[in-house]
mmCIF file of C-alpha atoms and ligand atoms in Angstrom:
data_model
loop_
_atom_site.group_PDB
_atom_site.id
_atom_site.type_symbol
_atom_site.label_atom_id
_atom_site.label_comp_id
_atom_site.label_asym_id
_atom_site.label_seq_id
_atom_site.Cartn_x
_atom_site.Cartn_y
_atom_site.Cartn_z
ATOM 1 C CA MET R 1 34.006 -17.702 29.414
ATOM 2 C CA ASP R 2 31.164 -19.566 31.087
ATOM 3 C CA ASP R 3 29.323 -16.487 32.319
ATOM 4 C CA CYS R 4 29.708 -14.321 29.210
ATOM 5 C CA LEU R 5 26.467 -13.489 27.381
ATOM 6 C CA PHE R 6 28.100 -13.188 23.966
ATOM 7 C CA CYS R 7 30.075 -16.428 24.416
ATOM 8 C CA LYS R 8 26.730 -18.135 25.082
ATOM 9 C CA ILE R 9 25.220 -16.533 21.960
ATOM 10 C CA ILE R 10 28.205 -17.617 19.858
ATOM 11 C CA LYS R 11 27.868 -21.190 21.167
ATOM 12 C CA GLY R 12 24.138 -21.148 20.416
ATOM 13 C CA ASP R 13 23.151 -21.592 24.055
ATOM 14 C CA ILE R 14 21.212 -18.312 23.827
ATOM 15 C CA PRO R 15 19.279 -17.641 20.604
ATOM 16 C CA SER R 16 20.190 -14.729 18.351
ATOM 17 C CA ALA R 17 19.319 -13.366 14.920
ATOM 18 C CA ARG R 18 22.588 -14.367 13.235
ATOM 19 C CA VAL R 19 23.587 -12.528 10.071
ATOM 20 C CA PHE R 20 27.191 -13.730 9.595
ATOM 21 C CA GLU R 21 29.534 -16.417 10.859
ATOM 22 C CA ASN R 22 32.965 -17.758 9.980
ATOM 23 C CA ASP R 23 35.714 -19.466 11.991
ATOM 24 C CA ASP R 24 36.671 -16.307 13.899
ATOM 25 C CA VAL R 25 33.714 -13.923 13.783
ATOM 26 C CA PHE R 26 30.018 -14.039 14.693
ATOM 27 C CA ALA R 27 27.487 -11.291 13.960
ATOM 28 C CA PHE R 28 23.867 -10.917 15.022
ATOM 29 C CA ARG R 29 21.146 -8.284 15.304
ATOM 30 C CA ASP R 30 21.134 -6.139 18.423
ATOM 31 C CA ILE R 31 18.132 -6.953 20.609
ATOM 32 C CA ASN R 32 17.536 -3.231 21.207
ATOM 33 C CA PRO R 33 18.245 -1.641 17.818
ATOM 34 C CA GLN R 34 19.264 2.027 17.701
ATOM 35 C CA ALA R 35 18.898 2.258 13.921
ATOM 36 C CA PRO R 36 17.090 0.339 11.149
ATOM 37 C CA VAL R 37 20.237 -1.789 10.831
ATOM 38 C CA HIS R 38 22.005 -2.477 14.133
ATOM 39 C CA ILE R 39 24.275 -5.499 14.082
ATOM 40 C CA LEU R 40 26.853 -6.617 16.631
ATOM 41 C CA ILE R 41 30.088 -8.006 15.175
ATOM 42 C CA VAL R 42 31.962 -10.139 17.670
ATOM 43 C CA PRO R 43 35.240 -12.076 17.623
ATOM 44 C CA LYS R 44 34.509 -15.637 18.731
ATOM 45 C CA LYS R 45 37.552 -15.697 20.979
ATOM 46 C CA HIS R 46 36.674 -14.037 24.282
ATOM 47 C CA VAL R 47 38.420 -10.700 24.676
ATOM 48 C CA ALA R 48 36.932 -8.153 27.098
ATOM 49 C CA ASN R 49 37.421 -4.980 25.071
ATOM 50 C CA VAL R 50 39.930 -3.030 22.978
ATOM 51 C CA LEU R 51 42.175 -2.477 25.986
ATOM 52 C CA GLU R 52 42.661 -6.208 26.302
ATOM 53 C CA GLY R 53 43.132 -6.421 22.561
ATOM 54 C CA ALA R 54 42.556 -9.142 20.021
ATOM 55 C CA ASP R 55 45.337 -10.377 17.791
ATOM 56 C CA ALA R 56 45.860 -8.715 14.442
ATOM 57 C CA GLY R 57 44.441 -11.602 12.441
ATOM 58 C CA ILE R 58 41.204 -11.588 14.381
ATOM 59 C CA MET R 59 40.836 -7.812 14.156
ATOM 60 C CA ASP R 60 41.419 -7.968 10.428
ATOM 61 C CA GLY R 61 38.704 -10.618 10.224
ATOM 62 C CA VAL R 62 36.302 -8.447 12.205
ATOM 63 C CA MET R 63 36.873 -5.474 9.884
ATOM 64 C CA ARG R 64 36.472 -7.598 6.776
ATOM 65 C CA ALA R 65 33.275 -9.078 8.180
ATOM 66 C CA ALA R 66 31.994 -5.570 8.925
ATOM 67 C CA ALA R 67 32.572 -4.486 5.326
ATOM 68 C CA GLN R 68 30.916 -7.624 3.940
ATOM 69 C CA ILE R 69 27.901 -7.303 6.246
ATOM 70 C CA ALA R 70 27.540 -3.596 5.456
ATOM 71 C CA ARG R 71 27.415 -4.393 1.744
ATOM 72 C CA GLU R 72 24.976 -7.270 2.266
ATOM 73 C CA GLN R 73 22.707 -5.047 4.369
ATOM 74 C CA GLY R 74 22.607 -2.409 1.636
ATOM 75 C CA LEU R 75 24.647 0.165 3.566
ATOM 76 C CA ALA R 76 27.533 0.659 1.150
ATOM 77 C CA GLU R 77 25.972 3.435 -0.889
ATOM 78 C CA ASN R 78 24.853 5.757 1.913
ATOM 79 C CA GLY R 79 27.302 4.713 4.592
ATOM 80 C CA PHE R 80 27.155 3.529 8.177
ATOM 81 C CA ARG R 81 28.836 3.796 11.591
ATOM 82 C CA LEU R 82 31.059 1.169 13.207
ATOM 83 C CA ILE R 83 31.800 1.730 16.885
ATOM 84 C CA THR R 84 32.990 -0.090 19.974
ATOM 85 C CA ASN R 85 32.324 0.950 23.563
ATOM 86 C CA CYS R 86 34.974 0.411 26.230
ATOM 87 C CA GLY R 87 34.587 0.435 29.996
ATOM 88 C CA ARG R 88 32.329 2.469 32.271
ATOM 89 C CA ASP R 89 32.619 5.880 30.622
ATOM 90 C CA GLY R 90 32.300 4.261 27.210
ATOM 91 C CA ALA R 91 29.019 2.676 28.366
ATOM 92 C CA GLN R 92 30.173 -0.859 27.617
ATOM 93 C CA SER R 93 27.535 -3.188 29.066
ATOM 94 C CA VAL R 94 28.765 -6.555 27.760
ATOM 95 C CA ASN R 95 32.398 -7.365 28.483
ATOM 96 C CA HIS R 96 33.120 -9.224 25.268
ATOM 97 C CA LEU R 97 34.672 -7.118 22.512
ATOM 98 C CA HIS R 98 32.064 -6.172 19.933
ATOM 99 C CA PHE R 99 31.490 -3.589 17.236
ATOM 100 C CA HIS R 100 28.130 -1.955 16.590
ATOM 101 C CA LEU R 101 27.312 -1.621 12.882
ATOM 102 C CA LEU R 102 24.644 1.065 12.588
ATOM 103 C CA GLY R 103 22.930 2.334 9.469
ATOM 104 C CA GLY R 104 19.804 2.538 7.397
ATOM 105 C CA ARG R 105 19.106 6.184 8.226
ATOM 106 C CA GLN R 106 20.992 9.470 8.593
ATOM 107 C CA LEU R 107 22.855 9.100 11.899
ATOM 108 C CA SER R 108 23.483 11.904 14.368
ATOM 109 C CA GLU R 109 26.583 14.034 13.808
ATOM 110 C CA THR R 110 27.315 13.875 17.523
ATOM 111 C CA MET R 111 28.989 10.747 18.775
ATOM 112 C CA ALA R 112 28.261 11.113 22.472
HETATM 113 P P1 AMP X 201 27.506 -2.291 24.719
HETATM 114 O O1 AMP X 201 26.599 -1.460 25.563
HETATM 115 O O2 AMP X 201 28.378 -1.530 23.795
HETATM 116 O O3 AMP X 201 28.286 -3.271 25.591
HETATM 117 O O4 AMP X 201 26.586 -3.151 23.763
HETATM 118 C C1 AMP X 201 25.929 -4.296 24.165
HETATM 119 C C2 AMP X 201 24.763 -4.468 23.247
HETATM 120 O O5 AMP X 201 24.283 -5.796 23.396
HETATM 121 C C3 AMP X 201 23.578 -3.549 23.533
HETATM 122 O O6 AMP X 201 23.336 -2.722 22.389
HETATM 123 C C4 AMP X 201 22.432 -4.504 23.796
HETATM 124 O O7 AMP X 201 21.209 -4.064 23.258
HETATM 125 C C5 AMP X 201 22.911 -5.780 23.137
HETATM 126 N N1 AMP X 201 22.367 -7.014 23.659
HETATM 127 C C6 AMP X 201 22.251 -7.377 24.960
HETATM 128 N N2 AMP X 201 21.734 -8.627 25.047
HETATM 129 C C7 AMP X 201 21.515 -9.044 23.783
HETATM 130 C C8 AMP X 201 21.000 -10.241 23.209
HETATM 131 N N3 AMP X 201 20.576 -11.277 23.960
HETATM 132 N N4 AMP X 201 20.896 -10.327 21.862
HETATM 133 C C9 AMP X 201 21.304 -9.286 21.084
HETATM 134 N N5 AMP X 201 21.813 -8.145 21.565
HETATM 135 C C10 AMP X 201 21.917 -8.018 22.892
#
C-alpha cells in the first residue's frame, strides 16, 4: 500500500527504532510510548485490521514474535499487555494491523 505509514516503515522509507524482523513480521518502538516498553508488532503483508484478517500462518508468526520480543525486553517475569485496536471506536489510527506490546511497569486494570 503506497500511502500506508507502516508499509513505508517496513520498507525503510520512514525511519523507525526496529527491534525485530523476519520474513513476515516487523516490530519497532512506538513513537509515543505509553509504557517503558511500547513496541508495535506488525505483519509485513498489508492487512487493515483484525476484521480483514491475516492468514493463520502470519498470525502465528506475529504471536511467536510477540513472545520472543517480550522475553528479549525482559517482560517475561512480570508480564505485559498485547492489544490491537480496530476501527473508530477502537481508536485505531493506523490502518495496518498491528499489536501493541506494553510493559515495564504495572499497567492499569482498566482496558478502556
Ligand atoms: P493505533 O492507534 O492502535 O492505530 O496505533 C498506532 C500507533 O502508531 C500509535 O501508538 C502511534 O504512536 C504509533 N505511531 C505513529 N507513527 C509512528 C511512527 N512514525 N513510528 C512509530 N510509531 C508510530
